[in-house]
Coordinates of C-alpha atoms and ligand atoms in Angstrom, one line a residue:
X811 CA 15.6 -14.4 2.1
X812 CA 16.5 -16.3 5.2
X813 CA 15.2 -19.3 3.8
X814 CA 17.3 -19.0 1.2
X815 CA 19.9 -19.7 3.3
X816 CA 18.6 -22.2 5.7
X817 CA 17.9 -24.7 2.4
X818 CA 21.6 -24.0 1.0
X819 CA 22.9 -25.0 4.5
X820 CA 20.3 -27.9 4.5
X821 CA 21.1 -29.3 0.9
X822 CA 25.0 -28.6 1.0
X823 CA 24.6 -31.0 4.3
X824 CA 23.4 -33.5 1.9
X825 CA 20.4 -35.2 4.2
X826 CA 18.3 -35.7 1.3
X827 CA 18.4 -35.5 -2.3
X828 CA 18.5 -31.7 -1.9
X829 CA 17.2 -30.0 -5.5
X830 CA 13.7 -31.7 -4.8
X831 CA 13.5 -30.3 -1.3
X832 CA 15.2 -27.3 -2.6
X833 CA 12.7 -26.7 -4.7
X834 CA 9.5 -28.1 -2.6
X835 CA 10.0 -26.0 0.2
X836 CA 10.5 -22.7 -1.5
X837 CA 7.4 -23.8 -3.7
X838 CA 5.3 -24.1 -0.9
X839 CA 6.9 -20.7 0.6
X840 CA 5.8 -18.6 -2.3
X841 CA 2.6 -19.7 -2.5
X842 CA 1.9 -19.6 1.0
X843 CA 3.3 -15.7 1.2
X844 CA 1.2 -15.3 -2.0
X845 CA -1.7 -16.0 -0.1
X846 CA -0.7 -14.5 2.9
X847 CA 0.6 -11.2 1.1
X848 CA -2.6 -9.3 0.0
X849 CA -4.9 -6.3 0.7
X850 CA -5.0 -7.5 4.0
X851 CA -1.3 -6.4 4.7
X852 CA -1.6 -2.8 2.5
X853 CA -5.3 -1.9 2.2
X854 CA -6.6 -3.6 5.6
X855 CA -4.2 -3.6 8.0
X856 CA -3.1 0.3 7.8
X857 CA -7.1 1.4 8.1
X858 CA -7.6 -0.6 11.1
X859 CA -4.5 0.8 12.7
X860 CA -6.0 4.1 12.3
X861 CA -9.3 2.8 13.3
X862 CA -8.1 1.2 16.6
X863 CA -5.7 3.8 18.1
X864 CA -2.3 2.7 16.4
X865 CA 0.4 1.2 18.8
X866 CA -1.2 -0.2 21.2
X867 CA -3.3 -2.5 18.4
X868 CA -0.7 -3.3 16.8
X869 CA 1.5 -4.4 19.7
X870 CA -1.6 -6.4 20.5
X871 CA -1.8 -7.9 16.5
X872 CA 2.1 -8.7 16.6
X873 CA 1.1 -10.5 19.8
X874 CA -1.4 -12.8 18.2
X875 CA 0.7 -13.3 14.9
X876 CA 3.5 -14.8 17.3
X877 CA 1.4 -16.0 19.5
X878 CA -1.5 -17.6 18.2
X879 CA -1.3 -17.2 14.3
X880 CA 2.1 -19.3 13.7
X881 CA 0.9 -22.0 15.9
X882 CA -2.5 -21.9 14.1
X883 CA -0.3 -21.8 10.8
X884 CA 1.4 -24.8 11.8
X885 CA -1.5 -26.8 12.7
X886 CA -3.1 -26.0 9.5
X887 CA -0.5 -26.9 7.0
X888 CA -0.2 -30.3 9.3
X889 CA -3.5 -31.1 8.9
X890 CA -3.5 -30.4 4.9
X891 CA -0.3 -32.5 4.6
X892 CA -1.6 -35.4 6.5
X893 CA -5.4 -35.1 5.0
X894 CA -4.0 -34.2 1.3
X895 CA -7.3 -32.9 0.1
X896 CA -9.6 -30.3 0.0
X897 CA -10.0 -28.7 3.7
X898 CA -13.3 -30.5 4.5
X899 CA -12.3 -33.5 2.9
X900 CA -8.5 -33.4 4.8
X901 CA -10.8 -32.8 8.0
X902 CA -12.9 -36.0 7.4
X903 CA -9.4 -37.8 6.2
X904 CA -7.6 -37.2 9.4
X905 CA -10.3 -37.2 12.0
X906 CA -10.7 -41.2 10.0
X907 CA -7.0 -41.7 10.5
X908 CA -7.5 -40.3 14.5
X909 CA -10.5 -42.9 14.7
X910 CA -12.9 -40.0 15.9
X911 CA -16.2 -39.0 14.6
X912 CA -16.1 -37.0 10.9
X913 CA -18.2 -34.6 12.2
X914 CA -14.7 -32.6 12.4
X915 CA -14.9 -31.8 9.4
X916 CA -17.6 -29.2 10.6
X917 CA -13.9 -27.0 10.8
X918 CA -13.2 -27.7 6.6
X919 CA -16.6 -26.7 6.1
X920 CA -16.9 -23.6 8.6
X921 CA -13.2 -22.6 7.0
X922 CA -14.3 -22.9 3.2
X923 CA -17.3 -20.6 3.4
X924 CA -15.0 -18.2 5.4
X925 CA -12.7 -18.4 2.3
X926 CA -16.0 -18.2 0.0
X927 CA -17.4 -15.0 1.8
X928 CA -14.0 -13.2 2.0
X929 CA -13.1 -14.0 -2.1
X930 CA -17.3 -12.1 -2.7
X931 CA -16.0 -8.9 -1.4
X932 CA -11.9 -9.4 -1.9
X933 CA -12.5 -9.4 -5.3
X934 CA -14.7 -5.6 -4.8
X935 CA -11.9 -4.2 -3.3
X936 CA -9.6 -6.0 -5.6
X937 CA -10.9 -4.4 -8.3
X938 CA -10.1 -0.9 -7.2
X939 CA -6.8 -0.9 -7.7
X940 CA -7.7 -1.3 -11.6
X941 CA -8.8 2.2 -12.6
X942 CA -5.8 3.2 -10.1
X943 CA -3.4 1.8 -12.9
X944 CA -5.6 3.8 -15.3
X945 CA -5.2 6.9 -13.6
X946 CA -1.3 6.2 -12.9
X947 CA -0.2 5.7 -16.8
X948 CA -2.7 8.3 -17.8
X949 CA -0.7 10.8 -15.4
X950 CA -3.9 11.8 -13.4
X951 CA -2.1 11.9 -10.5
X952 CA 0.3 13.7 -11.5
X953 CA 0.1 16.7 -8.6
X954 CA -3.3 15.8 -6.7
X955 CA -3.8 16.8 -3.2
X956 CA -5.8 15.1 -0.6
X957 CA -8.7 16.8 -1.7
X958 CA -8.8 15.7 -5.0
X959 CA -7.8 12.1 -4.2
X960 CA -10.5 11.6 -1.9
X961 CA -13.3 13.0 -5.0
X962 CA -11.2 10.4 -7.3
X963 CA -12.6 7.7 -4.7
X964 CA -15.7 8.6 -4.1
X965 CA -16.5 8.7 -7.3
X966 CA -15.4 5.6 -8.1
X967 CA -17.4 4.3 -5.1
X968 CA -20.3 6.2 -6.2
X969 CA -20.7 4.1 -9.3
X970 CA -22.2 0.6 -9.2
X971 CA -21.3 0.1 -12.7
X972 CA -17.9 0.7 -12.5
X973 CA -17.7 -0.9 -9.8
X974 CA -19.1 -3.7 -11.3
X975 CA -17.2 -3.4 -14.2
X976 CA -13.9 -4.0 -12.0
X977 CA -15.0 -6.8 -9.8
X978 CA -15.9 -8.6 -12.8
X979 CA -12.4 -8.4 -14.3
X980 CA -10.7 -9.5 -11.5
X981 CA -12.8 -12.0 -10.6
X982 CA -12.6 -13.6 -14.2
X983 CA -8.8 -13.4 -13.5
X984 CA -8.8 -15.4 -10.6
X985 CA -11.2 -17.9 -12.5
X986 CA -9.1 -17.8 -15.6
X987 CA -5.6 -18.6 -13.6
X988 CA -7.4 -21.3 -11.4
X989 CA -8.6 -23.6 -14.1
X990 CA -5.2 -24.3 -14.9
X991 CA -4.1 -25.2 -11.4
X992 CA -2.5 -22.9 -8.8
X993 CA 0.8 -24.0 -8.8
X994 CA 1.5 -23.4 -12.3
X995 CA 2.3 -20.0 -13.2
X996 CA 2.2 -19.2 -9.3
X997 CA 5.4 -19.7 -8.8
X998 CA 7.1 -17.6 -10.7
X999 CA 4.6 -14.6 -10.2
X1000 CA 5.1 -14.8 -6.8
X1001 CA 9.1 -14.9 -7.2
X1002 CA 9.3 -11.1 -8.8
X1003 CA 6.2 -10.3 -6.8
X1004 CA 7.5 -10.6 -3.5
X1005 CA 10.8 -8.3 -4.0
X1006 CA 9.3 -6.0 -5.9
X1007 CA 6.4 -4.9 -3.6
X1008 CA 8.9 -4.8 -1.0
X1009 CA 11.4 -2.3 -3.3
X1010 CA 8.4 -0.3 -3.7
X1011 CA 7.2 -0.1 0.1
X1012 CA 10.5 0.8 0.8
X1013 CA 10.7 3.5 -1.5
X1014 CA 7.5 4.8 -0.1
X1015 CA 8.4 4.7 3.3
X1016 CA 11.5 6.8 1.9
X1017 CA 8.7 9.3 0.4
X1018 CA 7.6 9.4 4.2
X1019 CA 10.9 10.3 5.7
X1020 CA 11.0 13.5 3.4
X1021 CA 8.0 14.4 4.9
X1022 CA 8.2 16.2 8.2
X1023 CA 5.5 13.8 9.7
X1024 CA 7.2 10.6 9.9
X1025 CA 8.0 10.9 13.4
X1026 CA 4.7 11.0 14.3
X1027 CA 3.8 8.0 12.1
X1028 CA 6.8 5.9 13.9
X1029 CA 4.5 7.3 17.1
X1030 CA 1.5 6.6 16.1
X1031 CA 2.3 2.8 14.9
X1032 CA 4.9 2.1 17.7
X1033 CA 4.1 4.0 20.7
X1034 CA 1.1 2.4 22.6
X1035 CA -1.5 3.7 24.5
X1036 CA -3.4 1.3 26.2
X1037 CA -5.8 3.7 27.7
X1038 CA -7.1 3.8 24.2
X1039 CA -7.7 -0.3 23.5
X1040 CA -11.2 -1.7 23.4
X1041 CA -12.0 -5.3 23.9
X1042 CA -13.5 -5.1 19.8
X1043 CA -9.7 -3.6 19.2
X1044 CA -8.9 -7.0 20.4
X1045 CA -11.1 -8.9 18.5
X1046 CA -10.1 -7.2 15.4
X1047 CA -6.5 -7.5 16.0
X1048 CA -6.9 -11.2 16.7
X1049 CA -9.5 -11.4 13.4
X1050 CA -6.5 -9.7 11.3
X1051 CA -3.7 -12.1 12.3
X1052 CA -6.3 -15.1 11.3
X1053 CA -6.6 -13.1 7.7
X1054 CA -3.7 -11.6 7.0
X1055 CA -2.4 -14.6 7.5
X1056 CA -4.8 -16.5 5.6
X1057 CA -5.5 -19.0 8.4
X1058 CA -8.6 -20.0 9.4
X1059 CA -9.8 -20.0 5.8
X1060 CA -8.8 -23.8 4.2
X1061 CA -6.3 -21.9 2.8
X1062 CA -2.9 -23.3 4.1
X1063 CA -4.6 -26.3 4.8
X1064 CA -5.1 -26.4 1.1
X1065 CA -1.9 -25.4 0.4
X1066 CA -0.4 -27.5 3.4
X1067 CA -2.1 -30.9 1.1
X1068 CA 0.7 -30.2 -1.3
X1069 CA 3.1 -30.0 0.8
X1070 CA 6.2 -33.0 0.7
X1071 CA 6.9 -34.9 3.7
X1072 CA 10.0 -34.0 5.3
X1073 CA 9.9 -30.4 4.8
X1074 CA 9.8 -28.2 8.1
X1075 CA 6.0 -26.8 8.9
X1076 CA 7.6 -24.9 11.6
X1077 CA 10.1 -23.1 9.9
X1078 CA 8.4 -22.6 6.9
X1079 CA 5.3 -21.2 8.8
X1080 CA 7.6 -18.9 10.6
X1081 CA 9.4 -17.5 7.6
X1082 CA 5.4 -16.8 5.9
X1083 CA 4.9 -15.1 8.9
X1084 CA 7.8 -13.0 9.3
X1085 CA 7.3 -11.8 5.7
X1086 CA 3.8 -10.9 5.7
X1087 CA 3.9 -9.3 9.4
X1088 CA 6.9 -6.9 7.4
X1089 CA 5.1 -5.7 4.4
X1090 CA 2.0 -4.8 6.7
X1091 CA 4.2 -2.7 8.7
X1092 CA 6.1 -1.3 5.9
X1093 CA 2.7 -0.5 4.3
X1094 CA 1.5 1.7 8.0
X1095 CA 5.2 3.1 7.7
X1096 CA 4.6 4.5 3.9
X1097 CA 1.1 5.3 4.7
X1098 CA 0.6 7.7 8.1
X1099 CA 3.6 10.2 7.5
X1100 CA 1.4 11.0 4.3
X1101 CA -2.0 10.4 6.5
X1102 CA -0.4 13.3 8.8
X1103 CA 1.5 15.6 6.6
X1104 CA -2.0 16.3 4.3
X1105 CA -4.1 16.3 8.0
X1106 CA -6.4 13.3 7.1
X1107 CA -8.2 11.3 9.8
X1108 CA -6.3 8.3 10.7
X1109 CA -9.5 6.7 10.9
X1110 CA -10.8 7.4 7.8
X1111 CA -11.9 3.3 7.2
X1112 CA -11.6 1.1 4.0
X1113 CA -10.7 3.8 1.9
X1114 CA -7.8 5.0 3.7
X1115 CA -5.0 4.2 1.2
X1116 CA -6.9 5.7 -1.9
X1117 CA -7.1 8.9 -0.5
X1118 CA -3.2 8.9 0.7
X1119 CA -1.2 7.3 -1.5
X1120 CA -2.2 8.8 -5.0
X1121 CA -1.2 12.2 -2.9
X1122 CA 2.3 10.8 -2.6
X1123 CA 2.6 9.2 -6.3
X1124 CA 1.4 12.7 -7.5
X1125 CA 4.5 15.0 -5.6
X1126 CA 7.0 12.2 -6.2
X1127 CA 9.4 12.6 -9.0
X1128 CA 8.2 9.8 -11.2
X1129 CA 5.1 9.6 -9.3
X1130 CA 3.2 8.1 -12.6
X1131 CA 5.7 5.2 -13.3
X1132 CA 6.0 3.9 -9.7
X1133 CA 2.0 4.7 -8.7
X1134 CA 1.4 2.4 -11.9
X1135 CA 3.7 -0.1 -11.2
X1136 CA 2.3 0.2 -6.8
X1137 CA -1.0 -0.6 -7.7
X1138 CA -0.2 -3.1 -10.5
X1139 CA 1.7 -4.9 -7.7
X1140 CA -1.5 -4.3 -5.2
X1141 CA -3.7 -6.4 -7.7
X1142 CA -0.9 -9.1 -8.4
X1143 CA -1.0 -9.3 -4.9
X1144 CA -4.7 -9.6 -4.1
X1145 CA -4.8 -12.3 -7.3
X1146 CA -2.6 -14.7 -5.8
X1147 CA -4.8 -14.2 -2.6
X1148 CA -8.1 -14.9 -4.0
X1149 CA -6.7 -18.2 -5.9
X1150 CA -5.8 -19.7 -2.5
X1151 CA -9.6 -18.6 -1.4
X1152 CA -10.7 -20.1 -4.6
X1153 CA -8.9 -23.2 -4.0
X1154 CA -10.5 -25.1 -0.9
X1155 CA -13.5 -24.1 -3.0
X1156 CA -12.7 -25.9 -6.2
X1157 CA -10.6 -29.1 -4.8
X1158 CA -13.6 -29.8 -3.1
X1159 CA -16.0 -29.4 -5.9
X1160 CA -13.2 -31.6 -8.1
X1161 CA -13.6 -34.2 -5.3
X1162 CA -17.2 -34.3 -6.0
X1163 CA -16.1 -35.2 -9.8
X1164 CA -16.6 -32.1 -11.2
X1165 CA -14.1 -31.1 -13.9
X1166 CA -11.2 -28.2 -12.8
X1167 CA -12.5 -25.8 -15.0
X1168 CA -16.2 -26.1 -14.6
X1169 CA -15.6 -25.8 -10.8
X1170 CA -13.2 -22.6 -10.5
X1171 CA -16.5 -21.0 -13.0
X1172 CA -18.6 -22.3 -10.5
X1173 CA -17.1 -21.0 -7.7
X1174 CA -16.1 -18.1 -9.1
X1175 CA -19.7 -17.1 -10.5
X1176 CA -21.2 -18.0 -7.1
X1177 CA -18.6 -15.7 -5.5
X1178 CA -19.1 -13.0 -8.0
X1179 CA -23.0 -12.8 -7.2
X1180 CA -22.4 -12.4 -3.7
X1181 CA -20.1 -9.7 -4.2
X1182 CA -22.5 -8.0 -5.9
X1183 CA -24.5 -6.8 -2.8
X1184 CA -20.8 -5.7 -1.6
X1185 CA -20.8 -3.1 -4.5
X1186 CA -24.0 -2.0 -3.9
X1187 CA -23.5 -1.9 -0.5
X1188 CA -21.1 1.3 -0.9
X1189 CA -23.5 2.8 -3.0
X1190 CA -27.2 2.3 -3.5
X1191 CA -27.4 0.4 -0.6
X1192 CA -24.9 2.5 2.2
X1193 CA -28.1 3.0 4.0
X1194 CA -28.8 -0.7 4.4
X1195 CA -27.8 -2.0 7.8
X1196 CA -29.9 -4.7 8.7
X1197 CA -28.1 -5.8 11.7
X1198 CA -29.1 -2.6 13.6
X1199 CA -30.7 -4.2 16.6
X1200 CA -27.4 -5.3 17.8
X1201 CA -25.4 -3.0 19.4
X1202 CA -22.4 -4.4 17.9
X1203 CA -23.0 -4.7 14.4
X1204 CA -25.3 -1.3 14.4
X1205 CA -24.8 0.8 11.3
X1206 CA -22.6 -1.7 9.6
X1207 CA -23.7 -2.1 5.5
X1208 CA -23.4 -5.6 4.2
X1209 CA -19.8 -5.2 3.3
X1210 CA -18.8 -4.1 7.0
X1211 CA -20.4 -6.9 8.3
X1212 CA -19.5 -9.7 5.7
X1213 CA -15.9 -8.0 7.0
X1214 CA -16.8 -8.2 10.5
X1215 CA -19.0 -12.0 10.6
X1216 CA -15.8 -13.5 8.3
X1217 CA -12.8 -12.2 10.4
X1218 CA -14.0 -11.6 13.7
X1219 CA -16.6 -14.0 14.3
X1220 CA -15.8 -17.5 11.8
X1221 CA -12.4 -17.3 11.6
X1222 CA -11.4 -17.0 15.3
X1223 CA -14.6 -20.0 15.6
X1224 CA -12.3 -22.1 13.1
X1225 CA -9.4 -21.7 14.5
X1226 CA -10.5 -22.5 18.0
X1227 CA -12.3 -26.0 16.8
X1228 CA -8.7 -26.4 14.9
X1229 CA -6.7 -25.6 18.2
X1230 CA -9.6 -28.4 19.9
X1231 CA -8.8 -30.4 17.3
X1232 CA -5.3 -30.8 17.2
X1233 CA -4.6 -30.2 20.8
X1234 CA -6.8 -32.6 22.5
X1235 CA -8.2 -34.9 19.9
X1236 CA -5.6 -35.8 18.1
X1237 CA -3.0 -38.1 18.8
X1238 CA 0.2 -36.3 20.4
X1239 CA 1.8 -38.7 18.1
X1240 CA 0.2 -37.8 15.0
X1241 CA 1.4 -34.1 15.2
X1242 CA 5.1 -35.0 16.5
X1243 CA 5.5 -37.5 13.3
X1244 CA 4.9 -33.9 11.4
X1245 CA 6.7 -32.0 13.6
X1246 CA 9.0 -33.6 15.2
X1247 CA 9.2 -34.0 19.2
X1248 CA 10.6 -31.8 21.5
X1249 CA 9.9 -28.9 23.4
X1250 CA 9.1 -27.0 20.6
X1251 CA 6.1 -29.4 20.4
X1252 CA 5.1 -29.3 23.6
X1253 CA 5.5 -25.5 23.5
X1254 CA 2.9 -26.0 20.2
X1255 CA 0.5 -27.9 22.2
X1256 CA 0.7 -26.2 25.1
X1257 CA -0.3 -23.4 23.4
X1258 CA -3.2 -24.9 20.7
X1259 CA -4.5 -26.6 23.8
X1260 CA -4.8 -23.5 26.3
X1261 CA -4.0 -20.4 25.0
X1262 CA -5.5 -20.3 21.9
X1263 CA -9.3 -21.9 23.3
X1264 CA -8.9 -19.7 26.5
X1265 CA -7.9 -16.5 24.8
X1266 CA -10.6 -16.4 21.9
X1267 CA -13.2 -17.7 24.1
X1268 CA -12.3 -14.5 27.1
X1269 CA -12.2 -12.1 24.0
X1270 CA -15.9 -13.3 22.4
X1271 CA -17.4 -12.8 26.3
X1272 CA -16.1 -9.4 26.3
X1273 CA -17.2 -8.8 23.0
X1274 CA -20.4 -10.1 23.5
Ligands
LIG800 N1 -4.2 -13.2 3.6 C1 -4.8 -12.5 2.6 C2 -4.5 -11.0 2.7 O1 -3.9 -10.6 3.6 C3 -6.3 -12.7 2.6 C4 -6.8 -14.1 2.7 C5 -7.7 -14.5 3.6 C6 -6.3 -15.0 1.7 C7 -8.1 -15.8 3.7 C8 -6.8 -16.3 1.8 C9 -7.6 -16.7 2.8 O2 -4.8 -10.2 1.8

């Protein structure tokens, strides 16, 4: 890992008492990439590829990771550092230390039900990848073809119950692992996580090479056609670097509160980036050459790598040892997501002097109801789209638009108050004491002040 590296150089230079930055910095960079590594880089970002057109949306979403995301990234873990609380309560502390109004803190509050929304229905999908492991270890994949993966998850999706049954579990697993603080235990989950999904993605992008699609794939994910972009493929793209991410949610602010002085918010938001954006793209490489080779629809929505990847597990040699240890990975992944969703929700509650514990049950219990309309939203309820008089949210169950309202609609509203925020109201000072002056800064700024307003603001008119 390049940051590796980068603190070896730093510490050998002997600036600081180097094993406590050491240490800090790559603390804060696992559980950051925790957060940031998820079901939004596997299970999200390969369905809307296929959804949008491929290459041209995801030129566009590599556009707005660079662009807007790592700045956005940046200003969030700032804010967290210099606030150190809970996202609405860092919004109040800094907007007190800027000497403007603490209405600000409308951004901590906006960003925490974002986070409180996206950990109802996370934790659904979440919990899909459970009877996956099932089916892995009791070798029912062993050999299944497209067909039979896609009754395999429609079944599952069929069943409230399970469903139920599923989001329960991993919900009481985020719960369970919060109550004794995130950054126990996180650490070190996140330090075999991290190189093991990769070793896996590779060796399913390998699976694809065999195949005789994987050209097309490469095609598909890196070839744009522009003739094909919408102004919603926009939105979306912009809406999945905010997720992916997990900006725009109190998340790295949250995480940003625990942050040391000193350490660099630039580079470590870079290096979060740089990982997350590469297991997204590994996950589209691994997915479409088996997407292709078995004809399935590109397009095929939220169930997209259900219905390809046990297809691959089952003609792989081994296929039942590495499909268990894939999707044991998947959930790993999504559980050190949803504590960082759970977190600006329960540091705020402690603030409030409620008890650790009581508040991750809390939140967790409040989250876990609202997910319930989520399951029966692919079931009982498919039919219900209450949104139907507007154009733009027509047909859309509660689940597609609990998707759509958190990622499309609050975050890119959060993160353009944040870019207000930091860009014009606070002082230029305030963010080059945490950054550091210099043209990188005024890059930064330039960009939080103009083109982050400007370009969500032109993409919610077209959208509108
Ligand atoms: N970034 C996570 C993922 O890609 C999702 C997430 C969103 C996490 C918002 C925290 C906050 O899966």
């Amino acid at each position: 890992m390049s940051s590796t590296t980068t603190l070896s150089a730093r510490a050998s230079a002997g600036t600081a008492p180097a094993p406590a930055l050491w240490s800090s910095r790559l603390a804060f960079i696992l559980a950051a990439a925790g957060s940031a590594v998820g079901l939004g880089n596997i299970w999200k970002f390969p369905y809307i590829t296929g959804e949008n057109g491929g290459g041209a949306f995801v030129l566009v979403y590599l556009v707005c990771i660079a662009v807007i995301g790592i700045p956005i990234m940046m200003a969030e873990v700032m804010l967290g550092r210099r606030g150190r609380h809970s996202p609405i309560n860092s919004m109040r502390e800094v907007a007190r230390q800027e000497g403007v109004s603490s209405n600000w803190k409308v951004i901590g509050w906006l960003a925490t039900l974002a986070a409180f929304l996206i950990l109802s229905f996370y934790s659904v999908i979440a919990g899909w990848t459970i009877p996956y492991i099932f089916h892995a270890v009791q070798g029912d994949l062993a050999g299944v073809d497209a067909d039979q993966a896609g009754q395999m998850f429609g079944n599952l999706l069929a069943s409230p119950v399970e469903l139920t049954l599923w989001h329960t579990l991993f919900m009481a697993l985020a719960v369970l692992v919060s109550v004794g603080g995130v950054r126990h235990g996180l650490e070190r989950a996140v330090t075999w996580l991290m190189p093991a999904l990769l070793v896996l993605l590779i060796m399913l992008v390998g699976y694809g090479m065999t195949t005789t699609h994987f050209g097309a794939a490469v095609d598909f994910l890196f070839k744009p056609d522009f003739s094909s972009l919408t102004a919603e493929a926009v939105l979306v793209a912009l809406g999945h670097a905010f997720f992916t991410l997990s900006l725009a949610s109190g998340s790295m602010m949250a995480y940003g509160a625990y942050l040391p002085k000193g350490v660099s918010i630039a580079r470590t938001s870079l290096t979060v980036a740089v990982m997350d954006t590469g297991v997204a793209l590994m996950a589209g490489l691994a997915i479409f050459p088996i997407v292709f080779a078995n004809g399935l629809e590109p397009g095929a929505g939220p169930g997209l790598i259900f219905n390809t990847l046990p297809v691959a597990f089952g003609q792989m040699p081994g296929g039942s040892f590495f499909a268990t240890l894939f999707f044991v990975l998947l959930l790993f992944a999504a559980w050190t997501s949803s504590l960082s969703m759970l977190e600006s929700v329960v540091k705020w509650l402690e603030e409030h002097g409620i008890k650790r514990a009581k508040s991750a049950v809390f939140g967790g219990i409040a989250a876990w109801m609202v997910g319930l309309t989520t399951v029966l939203s692919l079931n009982v309820w498919s039919g219900f789209t209450p949104l139907d008089a507007f154009e733009r949210f027509e047909g859309k169950t509660l689940f597609d638009l609990y998707d759509f309202l958190t990622a499309n609609v609050m975050m890119p509203i959060v993160a353009l108050l944040t870019a207000v925020f930091v860009g014009w109201v606070m002082k230029k000072a305030s963010s080059q004491e945490e950054l550091g002056a210099g043209t990188g800064h005024r890059l930064w700024l330039f960009v939080l002040r103009y083109l982050t307003p400007v370009g969500v603001l032109v993409l919610f008119l077209y959208n509108l």
